[in-house]
């Protein structure tokens, strides 16, 4: 947050005090926002009450040089079951003017139902990973990591990484005890440690893309499904050019709302980057996304009913090297 001119601050002291008295509990900028952010991290979202079911909504957009490339949104319902997770999901997206709608259903077994709602076609994917399909796989250190709050050393590291960005955090407190925390950062505000991490990530991404393997031939059948017709010929790399020169993050905004117990309710983010492609042409890419969590421990996923449906079988066992 830019510092105000000292003379103006002195001259407007009386007005500032009056304004602060009226709004201090509604909007508190600077380090109070950052402190609220850390309190959310310390609340340890994954180690609190049992999380047995929830509904998640989200949307995502990509714009290049002011032109819409991708618009997507969806809703996912998930619930625990004895043999894994029960999941249902509906999604819609428009990629370069081509619109598609679909649904996915999983009951924790070895198959998934997919519905192409655009063409009213139904599929069942069978012979998924028999050991892990739909089942929760705990990592060896999952309980050790998620079962504790942020350590002092981790907090010190976070403070170092954030640096002067503490002033870019703000918090709005609401009457019901919830609060909205916002981090609004321009390119000039990004501290050196984060810039260095960005450079490392960019270099690693380039190396990984050079060594990326070709898509197995077995997946060509999937690309021929009606759902993908009109999409497979879109040159996404051409629509979202690779920025190889003068890359810069112009603006980042992250906003999330938590309840009175610091449990995450919703999140929203914006990212604007600029740079030049291999030909030296300048581009600006804007990415926006938002999501919210509701129906915690009160969600029942939708169940697919195959009765009377003409269902095409897709055997995942015939797909080699699917990773």
C-alpha positions as a printed NumPy array, in Angstrom:
array([[  0.   ,   0.   ,   0.   ],
       [  1.515,   3.322,  -1.001],
       [  2.487,   5.634,   1.845],
       [  0.489,   8.786,   2.06 ],
       [  2.182,  12.15 ,   1.847],
       [  3.201,  13.14 ,   5.386],
       [  1.912,  16.695,   5.081],
       [ -1.496,  15.509,   3.955],
       [ -1.589,  13.054,   6.838],
       [ -0.98 ,  15.841,   9.342],
       [ -3.444,  18.199,   7.7  ],
       [ -6.16 ,  15.57 ,   7.596],
       [ -5.509,  14.098,  11.045],
       [ -8.899,  15.042,  12.488],
       [-10.784,  13.625,   9.525],
       [ -8.657,  10.491,   9.595],
       [ -9.399,   9.844,  13.253],
       [-13.127,  10.218,  12.612],
       [-12.959,   7.891,   9.607],
       [-10.911,   5.337,  11.508],
       [-13.382,   5.32 ,  14.393],
       [-16.207,   4.519,  11.999],
       [-14.448,   1.87 ,   9.931],
       [-11.668,   0.313,  12.022],
       [-13.656,  -2.814,  12.681],
       [-14.887,  -3.111,   9.106],
       [-11.641,  -2.645,   7.231],
       [ -8.153,  -2.936,   8.737],
       [ -5.213,  -2.667,   6.33 ],
       [ -1.453,  -3.25 ,   6.602],
       [ -0.002,  -5.893,   8.939],
       [ -3.342,  -6.701,  10.574],
       [ -4.421,  -8.244,   7.292],
       [ -1.235, -10.297,   7.109],
       [ -1.625, -11.409,  10.721],
       [ -5.17 , -12.547,   9.93 ],
       [ -3.77 , -14.472,   6.963],
       [ -1.308, -16.282,   9.21 ],
       [ -4.008, -17.106,  11.727],
       [ -5.895, -18.899,   8.97 ],
       [ -2.78 , -20.918,   8.137],
       [ -2.249, -21.737,  11.794],
       [ -5.85 , -22.911,  12.085],
       [ -4.755, -26.015,  10.126],
       [ -7.769, -26.576,   7.88 ],
       [ -7.21 , -30.333,   7.518],
       [ -6.821, -31.329,  11.147],
       [-10.05 , -29.997,  12.64 ],
       [-13.451, -31.603,  12.684],
       [-14.179, -34.668,  10.575],
       [-14.621, -33.79 ,   6.922],
       [-16.99 , -36.406,   5.536],
       [-18.72 , -34.568,   2.695],
       [-18.798, -31.205,   0.939],
       [-19.893, -29.342,  -2.169],
       [-17.329, -27.334,  -4.146],
       [-18.159, -24.739,  -6.795],
       [-15.577, -23.112,  -9.016],
       [-15.018, -21.039, -12.12 ],
       [-11.961, -20.213, -14.186],
       [-11.207, -17.882, -17.102],
       [ -8.196, -17.21 , -19.308],
       [ -7.916, -14.044, -21.405],
       [ -5.075, -13.268, -23.822],
       [ -4.579,  -9.724, -25.093],
       [ -8.163,  -8.931, -24.133],
       [ -9.589, -11.942, -26.013],
       [-11.388, -14.715, -24.107],
       [ -9.694, -18.089, -24.569],
       [-11.285, -20.241, -21.864],
       [-14.33 , -19.934, -19.623],
       [-15.059, -22.846, -17.286],
       [-17.209, -23.547, -14.262],
       [-18.326, -26.592, -12.344],
       [-19.74 , -28.132,  -9.193],
       [-18.39 , -31.198,  -7.408],
       [-20.011, -33.132,  -4.584],
       [-17.889, -35.569,  -2.591],
       [-18.588, -37.847,   0.367],
       [-16.697, -40.582,   2.181],
       [-17.838, -44.177,   1.875],
       [-16.607, -47.472,   3.302],
       [-14.876, -48.423,   0.057],
       [-13.597, -44.999,  -0.941],
       [-15.133, -41.718,  -2.052],
       [-18.449, -41.087,  -3.764],
       [-18.109, -38.226,  -6.239],
       [-20.38 , -36.472,  -8.701],
       [-19.393, -33.503, -10.818],
       [-21.033, -31.288, -13.443],
       [-18.913, -28.974, -15.566],
       [-19.246, -26.575, -18.487],
       [-16.582, -24.818, -20.495],
       [-16.1  , -22.783, -23.628],
       [-12.699, -23.04 , -25.326],
       [-12.158, -20.617, -28.198],
       [-15.894, -20.422, -28.838],
       [-16.491, -24.193, -28.647],
       [-18.867, -25.021, -25.77 ],
       [-19.018, -28.358, -23.958],
       [-20.894, -29.747, -20.947],
       [-20.246, -32.978, -19.065],
       [-20.686, -34.935, -15.867],
       [-18.64 , -37.509, -13.947],
       [-19.785, -40.077, -11.392],
       [-17.692, -42.366,  -9.201],
       [-18.891, -44.661,  -6.42 ],
       [-15.498, -45.717,  -5.128],
       [-15.302, -48.848,  -7.258],
       [-13.185, -49.642, -10.31 ],
       [-15.233, -47.693, -12.839],
       [-16.337, -44.169, -13.588],
       [-19.37 , -43.025, -15.547],
       [-18.91 , -40.073, -17.882],
       [-21.781, -38.197, -19.507],
       [-21.287, -35.999, -22.558],
       [-24.244, -33.694, -21.958],
       [-23.499, -31.748, -25.136],
       [-24.226, -34.785, -27.319],
       [-26.276, -36.833, -24.814],
       [-23.752, -39.685, -24.884],
       [-22.836, -41.968, -21.978],
       [-19.617, -43.846, -21.201],
       [-18.318, -46.193, -18.545],
       [-14.582, -46.383, -17.94 ],
       [-13.721, -49.817, -16.518],
       [-10.582, -51.541, -15.196],
       [ -9.155, -48.533, -13.458],
       [ -6.35 , -49.024, -10.938],
       [ -7.803, -51.884,  -8.906],
       [ -5.813, -51.069,  -5.779],
       [ -6.438, -47.338,  -5.617],
       [ -9.5  , -46.479,  -7.692],
       [-11.735, -44.202,  -5.652],
       [ -9.843, -44.947,  -2.466],
       [ -8.092, -42.533,  -0.165],
       [ -4.344, -43.046,  -0.276],
       [ -2.576, -41.709,   2.774],
       [  0.938, -40.515,   2.296],
       [  3.417, -41.729,   4.902],
       [  3.861, -38.261,   6.356],
       [  0.251, -37.114,   5.905],
       [ -0.699, -37.336,   9.576],
       [  2.602, -35.848,  10.724],
       [  2.261, -32.817,   8.465],
       [ -1.471, -32.124,   8.524],
       [ -1.922, -33.034,  12.171],
       [ -0.042, -30.012,  13.448],
       [ -0.087, -26.25 ,  13.178],
       [  2.535, -24.086,  11.527],
       [  5.84 , -24.306,  13.397],
       [  7.766, -21.245,  14.514],
       [ 10.482, -21.933,  11.939],
       [  7.867, -22.154,   9.177],
       [  6.334, -18.9  ,  10.342],
       [  9.731, -17.163,  10.279],
       [ 10.351, -18.483,   6.757],
       [  6.939, -17.251,   5.621],
       [  7.623, -13.81 ,   7.109],
       [ 10.944, -13.695,   5.242],
       [  9.396, -14.738,   1.925],
       [  6.553, -12.239,   2.219],
       [  8.836,  -9.395,   3.285],
       [  7.354,  -5.958,   2.729],
       [  4.268,  -7.52 ,   1.154],
       [  2.738,  -7.55 ,   4.635],
       [  1.438,  -4.071,   3.808],
       [ -0.394,  -5.473,   0.778],
       [ -2.709,  -7.594,   2.939],
       [ -6.006,  -6.269,   4.27 ],
       [ -8.914,  -7.773,   6.181],
       [-12.611,  -6.955,   6.276],
       [-14.471,  -8.189,   9.351],
       [-18.143,  -9.095,   9.003],
       [-21.005,  -8.996,  11.498],
       [-21.329, -12.801,  11.658],
       [-17.708, -13.214,  12.743],
       [-16.436, -14.169,   9.296],
       [-13.765, -12.158,   7.538],
       [-12.405, -11.584,   4.071],
       [ -8.634, -11.378,   3.672],
       [ -7.164,  -9.837,   0.532],
       [ -3.616,  -9.745,  -0.822],
       [ -3.267,  -7.263,  -3.692],
       [  0.202,  -7.159,  -5.234],
       [  1.624,  -5.289,  -8.211],
       [  4.78 ,  -6.261, -10.097],
       [  6.931,  -3.656,  -8.382],
       [  5.979,  -5.029,  -4.945],
       [  7.114,  -8.626,  -5.473],
       [ 10.124,  -9.238,  -3.176],
       [ 13.42 , -10.698,  -4.363],
       [ 13.046, -14.189,  -2.789],
       [  9.785, -14.754,  -4.641],
       [ 11.262, -13.393,  -7.889],
       [ 14.101, -15.908,  -7.601],
       [ 11.654, -18.766,  -7.016],
       [  9.691, -17.651, -10.082],
       [ 12.856, -17.751, -12.195],
       [ 13.669, -21.258, -10.963],
       [ 10.122, -22.469, -11.634],
       [ 10.145, -20.96 , -15.133],
       [ 13.457, -22.679, -15.976],
       [ 12.25 , -26.032, -14.634],
       [  9.003, -25.76 , -16.596],
       [ 10.924, -25.185, -19.813],
       [ 13.156, -28.222, -19.191],
       [ 10.178, -30.465, -18.411],
       [  8.388, -29.415, -21.591],
       [ 11.461, -30.267, -23.684],
       [ 11.556, -33.759, -22.181],
       [  7.792, -34.345, -22.252],
       [  6.85 , -37.714, -23.738],
       [  4.423, -38.111, -26.572],
       [  0.838, -39.02 , -25.664],
       [  0.431, -42.828, -25.904],
       [ -1.284, -43.934, -29.102],
       [ -4.029, -45.623, -27.081],
       [ -5.315, -42.22 , -26.045],
       [ -6.006, -41.276, -29.666],
       [ -9.312, -43.147, -29.361],
       [-10.377, -40.819, -26.557],
       [ -9.602, -37.783, -28.702],
       [-11.948, -39.141, -31.375],
       [-14.989, -39.089, -29.088],
       [-17.67 , -36.573, -30.146],
       [-16.997, -34.571, -26.981],
       [-13.588, -33.586, -28.324],
       [-14.61 , -32.885, -31.908],
       [-13.951, -29.239, -32.636],
       [-11.554, -29.053, -29.694],
       [ -8.664, -31.239, -30.778],
       [ -7.808, -28.978, -33.712],
       [ -7.503, -25.873, -31.544],
       [ -3.873, -24.864, -31.202],
       [ -3.93 , -23.917, -27.541],
       [ -0.251, -22.956, -27.526],
       [ -0.984, -20.499, -30.317],
       [ -3.91 , -19.013, -28.401],
       [ -1.907, -18.857, -25.17 ],
       [  1.602, -18.052, -26.429],
       [  4.65 , -19.144, -24.493],
       [  6.226, -16.054, -22.974],
       [  9.979, -16.536, -23.241],
       [ 11.275, -12.97 , -23.008],
       [ 10.741, -10.089, -20.599],
       [  8.379, -12.195, -18.534],
       [  6.807, -10.278, -15.644],
       [  3.969, -10.722, -13.189],
       [  2.011,  -7.488, -13.482],
       [ -0.621,  -8.077, -10.822],
       [ -1.699, -10.726,  -8.334],
       [ -4.83 , -10.66 ,  -6.208],
       [ -5.794, -13.381,  -3.773],
       [ -8.909, -13.072,  -1.659],
       [-10.483, -15.616,   0.623],
       [-13.258, -15.638,   3.173],
       [-13.183, -17.681,   6.384],
       [-15.797, -18.194,   9.075],
       [-15.466, -17.278,  12.758],
       [-13.364, -20.441,  13.285],
       [-10.948, -19.479,  10.491],
       [-12.282, -22.29 ,   8.294],
       [-12.056, -21.561,   4.582],
       [-15.365, -20.723,   2.895],
       [-14.376, -19.266,  -0.468],
       [-11.364, -18.133,  -2.453],
       [-10.876, -15.843,  -5.437],
       [ -7.733, -15.067,  -7.394],
       [ -6.497, -12.965, -10.286],
       [ -3.155, -13.156, -12.083],
       [ -1.9  , -10.916, -14.885],
       [  1.398, -11.658, -16.604],
       [  3.156, -10.066, -19.557],
       [  6.053, -10.923, -21.815],
       [  7.165, -11.599, -25.354],
       [  7.01 , -14.785, -27.393],
       [  9.884, -16.234, -29.441],
       [  9.083, -13.803, -32.274],
       [  9.351, -10.841, -29.92 ],
       [  5.611, -10.072, -29.952],
       [  4.329,  -8.697, -26.638],
       [  1.351, -10.356, -24.919],
       [ -0.679,  -9.982, -21.754],
       [ -2.343, -13.012, -20.178],
       [ -4.981, -12.688, -17.474],
       [ -6.182, -15.621, -15.387],
       [ -9.075, -15.415, -12.948],
       [-10.607, -18.07 , -10.755],
       [-12.942, -18.447,  -7.802],
       [-14.29 , -21.258,  -5.679],
       [-16.305, -21.911,  -2.565],
       [-16.973, -24.775,  -0.189],
       [-20.434, -25.444,   1.244],
       [-22.549, -28.271,   2.593],
       [-19.751, -29.543,   4.812],
       [-20.891, -32.877,   6.285],
       [-24.305, -32.239,   4.729],
       [-23.681, -33.153,   1.077],
       [-24.999, -36.199,  -0.767],
       [-23.383, -36.728,  -4.211],
       [-25.635, -37.51 ,  -7.16 ],
       [-25.683, -41.158,  -8.242],
       [-25.656, -42.19 , -11.884],
       [-28.568, -44.351, -13.017],
       [-27.55 , -46.517, -16.017],
       [-31.06 , -47.918, -16.542],
       [-32.258, -47.419, -20.1  ],
       [-29.014, -45.73 , -21.185],
       [-26.957, -46.688, -24.229],
       [-23.547, -46.846, -22.568],
       [-20.254, -47.244, -24.439],
       [-17.521, -49.09 , -22.544],
       [-13.984, -47.683, -22.422],
       [-11.47 , -50.229, -21.086],
       [ -8.642, -48.446, -19.286],
       [ -6.646, -51.709, -19.183],
       [ -5.873, -51.258, -22.875],
       [ -4.146, -47.93 , -22.208],
       [ -0.419, -48.329, -21.77 ],
       [  1.874, -45.971, -19.879],
       [ -0.98 , -43.899, -18.568],
       [  1.049, -42.888, -15.46 ]])
